[in-house]
Amino acid sequence: MHQHLATVGNFLHHGMTRYLLLIISFFISILSYAENSDFKQAVARFKTSQNVKAKAVRIFHLGFLNKNVTSHGSLSISAPNKMNITVAKGKEQLDMTGNDFTMKMFGLEHKTSSISNAQFKTFQAVLTAIINGTPTLLNGVKGIDISKSGDLLTISIDPSCELNKDKKPMFTSYTITLDCKSGVINTLRLNRKGKSYIEYTFSDFIFH
C-alpha cells in the first residue's frame, strides 16, 4: 500500500514538474514573440529604406561635475551596415562601418572593431538589425534586454557579456529607444562609469 502511494506520489510530482515547465516555456515563447513583434514594428521603415537621414543632438554628461556639453549635427544611415553621427560642425563623430567603429571627440580619434574588441560585438549586432529592419539578426545574440512602455521600445545592451571577467568595458552599457508608432530611433545612449554618459537624440527623419 505504502509503495503504491509512493509510486502515485512520484508520478504526480514528475507530472506536475513537466506541466510547470511547459507553462513556463509557453510564456517565454509568448514574451519572445511579443518582443520580436514590437521590434519588427519599430524598425519596419528601415527595412524598406536604403538611406536614412535625421537631425542629431548630442549631450555629453560629465557625471563628476554634473554638467552637460551639448552639440548639434546629423545622423546618416546606409544599408546594410553603416551609421554615422556627426556633430560640432563635423569635428566630432561616431561612425560604424561594417565591423569598424570610429569615435572623434575633443580632438581625439579612437578606432576599434567588433571583431578585435568584443565589447562592441553586441552593440554592432543591434545597430545592424535596426539598419536592416531585421530583428531576426539578433537570434542567439547575448547581452540584450528589450522592454516596451507605451509606444517606446527600449533595447538595453550589456557589453560585458562578451568580455573576460578581468577586462573592463569602455562603456558600461548602451541604451537605444525606438518609437514603434513613428518607426524611428529616438535616442542612443552610451553609459560610462560615474554617472557620465553620451546621449544622442534624433528628429526630423527622412527615409529614402
C-alpha positions as MATLAB code, in Angstrom:
seq = 'MHQHLATVGNFLHHGMTRYLLLIISFFISILSYAENSDFKQAVARFKTSQNVKAKAVRIFHLGFLNKNVTSHGSLSISAPNKMNITVAKGKEQLDMTGNDFTMKMFGLEHKTSSISNAQFKTFQAVLTAIINGTPTLLNGVKGIDISKSGDLLTISIDPSCELNKDKKPMFTSYTITLDCKSGVINTLRLNRKGKSYIEYTFSDFIFH';
ca = [
       0.000    0.000    0.000;
       2.754    2.455    1.003;
       4.743    1.503   -2.095;
       1.674    2.108   -4.271;
       1.095    5.562   -2.717;
       4.772    6.411   -3.179;
       4.544    5.454   -6.852;
       1.444    7.617   -7.301;
       3.170   10.461   -5.456;
       6.242   10.257   -7.685;
       4.043   10.180  -10.775;
       2.133   13.256   -9.645;
       5.350   15.053   -8.696;
       7.067   14.439  -12.025;
       3.874   15.116  -13.935;
       3.387   18.437  -12.159;
       7.020   19.368  -12.801;
       6.649   18.691  -16.510;
       3.378   20.645  -16.541;
       5.008   23.670  -14.885;
       7.946   23.537  -17.287;
       5.531   23.507  -20.225;
       3.700   26.553  -18.841;
       6.978   28.424  -18.271;
       8.189   27.572  -21.790;
       4.850   28.703  -23.210;
       5.008   32.112  -21.522;
       8.670   32.585  -22.505;
       7.671   31.896  -26.112;
       4.847   34.434  -25.885;
       7.180   37.092  -24.447;
       9.832   36.395  -27.085;
       7.230   36.635  -29.844;
       5.861   39.887  -28.397;
       9.355   41.399  -28.163;
      10.155   40.367  -31.732;
       6.789   41.667  -32.973;
       7.299   45.056  -31.287;
      10.865   45.263  -32.586;
       9.712   44.357  -36.098;
       7.094   47.108  -35.998;
       9.591   49.671  -34.688;
      12.134   49.089  -37.478;
       9.743   48.401  -40.384;
      10.570   51.701  -42.127;
      14.285   50.884  -42.098;
      13.631   47.566  -43.826;
      12.292   49.320  -46.918;
      14.892   52.115  -46.959;
      18.476   52.217  -48.222;
      19.375   55.634  -46.819;
      18.093   57.464  -43.758;
      18.945   60.955  -42.512;
      17.951   62.884  -39.404;
      18.938   65.773  -37.167;
      21.026   64.872  -34.112;
      21.698   66.472  -30.746;
      24.497   65.076  -28.590;
      24.660   65.577  -24.847;
      27.921   64.701  -23.132;
      27.031   64.483  -19.455;
      30.006   64.789  -17.109;
      28.833   62.944  -14.017;
      31.561   64.140  -11.670;
      30.744   67.794  -12.497;
      27.010   67.278  -13.080;
      27.426   69.276  -16.281;
      26.171   68.854  -19.860;
      28.034   69.731  -23.055;
      25.563   69.943  -25.969;
      26.394   69.738  -29.686;
      24.198   69.682  -32.800;
      24.637   67.763  -36.031;
      23.193   64.978  -38.162;
      22.602   61.240  -38.416;
      23.217   59.312  -41.634;
      22.369   55.626  -42.127;
      23.101   53.474  -45.170;
      22.091   49.829  -45.500;
      23.329   47.276  -44.829;
      25.773   48.288  -42.079;
      26.746   51.956  -41.911;
      25.739   54.573  -39.331;
      27.387   57.962  -38.897;
      26.584   60.648  -36.350;
      28.423   63.940  -36.891;
      28.207   66.931  -34.540;
      30.080   70.150  -33.744;
      30.283   71.209  -37.410;
      31.831   67.906  -38.448;
      34.625   67.983  -35.884;
      33.248   65.109  -33.783;
      31.566   61.892  -34.804;
      30.551   58.339  -34.013;
      30.835   56.083  -37.041;
      30.063   52.404  -37.620;
      31.038   50.965  -40.990;
      30.609   47.206  -41.007;
      32.571   45.890  -38.012;
      34.664   49.051  -37.661;
      33.978   51.864  -35.202;
      35.469   55.370  -35.145;
      34.842   57.951  -32.434;
      36.152   61.510  -32.683;
      35.711   63.636  -29.591;
      37.511   66.666  -28.133;
      40.240   66.447  -30.737;
      40.971   62.758  -30.147;
      40.212   59.877  -32.505;
      39.587   56.315  -31.348;
      39.319   53.370  -33.753;
      38.283   49.814  -32.939;
      36.437   46.801  -34.362;
      33.721   44.499  -33.067;
      35.908   41.590  -34.231;
      39.041   42.506  -32.283;
      37.202   44.319  -29.473;
      34.431   42.064  -28.140;
      32.703   44.776  -26.083;
      31.321   46.243  -29.349;
      30.086   42.909  -30.743;
      26.528   43.058  -29.373;
      26.265   46.814  -29.966;
      27.197   46.310  -33.629;
      24.696   43.441  -33.963;
      21.823   45.569  -32.621;
      22.644   48.553  -34.845;
      22.856   46.268  -37.896;
      19.486   44.692  -37.045;
      17.906   48.155  -36.830;
      19.503   49.440  -40.052;
      18.223   46.399  -41.973;
      14.859   46.283  -40.191;
      15.537   42.634  -39.378;
      15.165   41.659  -35.684;
      15.966   38.012  -36.504;
      19.614   39.042  -36.938;
      19.700   39.129  -33.125;
      18.723   35.488  -32.678;
      21.252   33.945  -30.307;
      22.983   37.255  -29.517;
      23.806   37.636  -25.818;
      23.505   40.654  -23.536;
      20.275   42.177  -24.856;
      17.163   43.142  -22.897;
      14.090   44.502  -24.691;
      11.184   46.223  -22.936;
       8.204   48.297  -24.080;
       6.314   51.140  -22.440;
       3.560   52.736  -24.476;
       4.909   53.282  -27.988;
       8.521   53.308  -26.810;
      10.702   50.216  -27.241;
      13.899   50.185  -25.174;
      16.866   47.985  -26.058;
      19.461   47.665  -23.288;
      22.852   46.206  -24.181;
      25.380   44.795  -21.720;
      28.828   44.778  -23.398;
      30.478   42.904  -20.513;
      28.794   39.626  -21.535;
      31.338   39.261  -24.355;
      34.374   40.108  -22.193;
      36.574   38.146  -19.831;
      35.949   38.980  -16.189;
      39.305   40.731  -15.842;
      38.561   43.195  -18.672;
      36.644   46.428  -18.190;
      34.407   47.771  -20.990;
      34.836   51.322  -22.300;
      31.093   51.831  -21.796;
      29.161   50.099  -19.014;
      26.039   49.754  -21.181;
      24.247   51.028  -24.277;
      20.588   52.010  -24.499;
      18.622   52.536  -27.704;
      14.999   53.690  -27.752;
      12.750   53.188  -30.767;
       9.317   54.684  -31.411;
       7.017   51.876  -32.521;
       4.398   54.342  -33.773;
       6.595   56.569  -35.950;
       9.207   53.886  -36.688;
      12.288   55.940  -35.829;
      15.234   55.871  -33.423;
      14.552   58.280  -30.563;
      17.800   58.070  -28.638;
      21.151   56.308  -28.488;
      22.934   56.433  -25.149;
      26.427   55.234  -24.232;
      26.795   54.958  -20.460;
      30.100   55.319  -18.644;
      31.195   54.959  -15.033;
      30.500   57.690  -12.516;
      27.095   58.563  -13.985;
      28.703   60.033  -17.097;
      27.147   59.304  -20.474;
      26.941   60.345  -24.116;
      23.380   60.593  -25.425;
      22.224   61.302  -28.968;
      18.641   62.425  -29.634;
      17.284   62.264  -33.194;
      14.472   64.094  -35.009;
      13.152   65.040  -38.481;
      13.843   61.693  -40.142;
      13.950   61.363  -43.930;
      13.749   57.862  -45.419;
      14.870   57.042  -48.965;
];
